[in-house]
Short mmCIF file of N, CA and C in Angstrom, two decimals:
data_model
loop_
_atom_site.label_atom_id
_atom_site.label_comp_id
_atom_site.label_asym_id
_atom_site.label_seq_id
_atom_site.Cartn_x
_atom_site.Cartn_y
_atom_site.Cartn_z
N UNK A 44 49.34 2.80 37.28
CA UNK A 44 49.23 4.14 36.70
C UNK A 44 50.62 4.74 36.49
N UNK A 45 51.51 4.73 37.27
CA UNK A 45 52.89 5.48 37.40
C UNK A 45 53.45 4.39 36.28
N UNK A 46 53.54 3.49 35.55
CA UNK A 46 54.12 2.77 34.81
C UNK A 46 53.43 3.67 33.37
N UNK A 47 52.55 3.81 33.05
CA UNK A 47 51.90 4.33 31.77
C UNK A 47 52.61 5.52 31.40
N UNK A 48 52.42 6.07 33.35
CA UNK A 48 52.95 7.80 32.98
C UNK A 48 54.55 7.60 32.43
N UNK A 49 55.29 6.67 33.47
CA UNK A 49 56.73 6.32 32.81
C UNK A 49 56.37 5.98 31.18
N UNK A 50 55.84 5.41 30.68
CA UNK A 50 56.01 5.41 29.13
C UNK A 50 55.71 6.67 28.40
N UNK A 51 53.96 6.88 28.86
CA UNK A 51 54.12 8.17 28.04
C UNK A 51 55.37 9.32 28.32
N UNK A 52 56.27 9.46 29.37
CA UNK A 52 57.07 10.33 29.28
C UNK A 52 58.20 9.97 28.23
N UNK A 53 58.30 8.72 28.28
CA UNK A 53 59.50 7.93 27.21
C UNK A 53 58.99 8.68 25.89
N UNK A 54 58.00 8.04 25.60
CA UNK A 54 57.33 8.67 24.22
C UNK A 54 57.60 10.33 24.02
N UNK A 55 57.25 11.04 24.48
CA UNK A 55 56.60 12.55 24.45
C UNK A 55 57.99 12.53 24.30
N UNK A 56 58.98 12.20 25.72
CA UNK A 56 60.64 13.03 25.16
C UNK A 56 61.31 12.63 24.19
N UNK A 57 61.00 11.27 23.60
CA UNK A 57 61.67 10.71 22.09
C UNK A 57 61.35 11.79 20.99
N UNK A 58 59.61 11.91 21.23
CA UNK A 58 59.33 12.68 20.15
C UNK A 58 59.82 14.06 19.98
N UNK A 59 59.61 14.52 21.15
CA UNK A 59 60.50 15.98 21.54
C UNK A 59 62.03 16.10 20.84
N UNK A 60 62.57 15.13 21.01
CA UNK A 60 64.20 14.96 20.63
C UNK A 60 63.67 14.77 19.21
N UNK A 61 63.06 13.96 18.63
CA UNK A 61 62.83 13.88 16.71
C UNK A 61 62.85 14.67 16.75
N UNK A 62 61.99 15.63 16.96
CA UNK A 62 61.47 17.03 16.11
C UNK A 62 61.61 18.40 16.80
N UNK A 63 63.10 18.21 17.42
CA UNK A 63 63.40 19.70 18.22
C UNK A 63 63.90 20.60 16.93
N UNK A 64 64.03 20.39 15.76
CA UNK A 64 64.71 21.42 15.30
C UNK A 64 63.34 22.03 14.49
N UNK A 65 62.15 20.92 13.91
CA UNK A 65 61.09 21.88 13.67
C UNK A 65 60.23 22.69 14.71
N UNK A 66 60.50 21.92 15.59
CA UNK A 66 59.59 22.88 17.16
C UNK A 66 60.47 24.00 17.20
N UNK A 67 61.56 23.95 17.03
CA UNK A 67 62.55 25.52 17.39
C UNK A 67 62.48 26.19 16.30
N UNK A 68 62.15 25.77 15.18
CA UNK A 68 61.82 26.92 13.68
C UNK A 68 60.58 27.17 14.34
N UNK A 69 59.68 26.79 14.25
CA UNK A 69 58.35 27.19 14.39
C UNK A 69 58.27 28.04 15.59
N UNK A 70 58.54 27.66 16.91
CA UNK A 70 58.29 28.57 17.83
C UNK A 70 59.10 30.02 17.43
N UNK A 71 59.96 29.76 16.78
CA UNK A 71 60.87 31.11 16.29
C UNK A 71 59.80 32.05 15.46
N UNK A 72 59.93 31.09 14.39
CA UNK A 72 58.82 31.58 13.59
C UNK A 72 57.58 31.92 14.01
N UNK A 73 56.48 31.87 14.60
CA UNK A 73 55.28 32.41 14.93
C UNK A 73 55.64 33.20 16.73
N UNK A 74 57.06 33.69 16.65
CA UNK A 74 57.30 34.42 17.90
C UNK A 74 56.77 33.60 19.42
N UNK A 75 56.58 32.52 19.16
CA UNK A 75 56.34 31.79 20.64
C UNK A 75 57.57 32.10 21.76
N UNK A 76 58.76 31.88 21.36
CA UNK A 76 60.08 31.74 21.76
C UNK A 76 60.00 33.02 22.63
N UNK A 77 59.40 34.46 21.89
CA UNK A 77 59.74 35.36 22.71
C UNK A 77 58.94 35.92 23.74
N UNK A 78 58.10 35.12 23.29
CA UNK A 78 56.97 35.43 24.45
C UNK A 78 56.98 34.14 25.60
N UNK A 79 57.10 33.35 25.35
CA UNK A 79 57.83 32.28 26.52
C UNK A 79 59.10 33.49 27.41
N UNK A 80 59.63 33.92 26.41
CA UNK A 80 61.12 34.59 27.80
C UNK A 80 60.40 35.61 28.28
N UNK A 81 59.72 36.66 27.46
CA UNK A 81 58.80 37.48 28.72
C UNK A 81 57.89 37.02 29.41
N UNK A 82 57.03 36.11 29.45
CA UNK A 82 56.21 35.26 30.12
C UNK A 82 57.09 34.73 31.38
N UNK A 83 58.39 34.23 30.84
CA UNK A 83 59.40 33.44 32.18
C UNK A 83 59.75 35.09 33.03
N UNK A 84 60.48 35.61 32.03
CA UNK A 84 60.95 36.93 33.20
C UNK A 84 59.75 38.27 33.86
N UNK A 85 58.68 37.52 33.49
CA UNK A 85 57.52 38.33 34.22
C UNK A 85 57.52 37.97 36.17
N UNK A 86 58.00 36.60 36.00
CA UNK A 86 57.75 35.76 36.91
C UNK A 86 58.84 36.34 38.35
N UNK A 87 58.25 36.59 39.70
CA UNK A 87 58.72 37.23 40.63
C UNK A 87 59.92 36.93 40.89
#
């Protein structure tokens, strides 16, 4: 099981790294971004 999870993490962060600059338009764009930082600085 811990071997799969090691791949799928390989995968997910490759893909993450392809497509960080449309994930960072988009979260910009539909305001995700800013609600992630009040969501984080809600936090005690």
């Amino acid at each position: 099981m811990g071997f799969f999870s090691f791949i799928f993490g390989i995968i997910l962060a490759s893909l993450l790294i392809i497509f960080f600059p449309e994930i960072k338009y988009y979260s910009v764009e539909w305001g995700l971004r800013d609600y992630l930082v009040s969501w984080l600085q809600s936090w005690p």
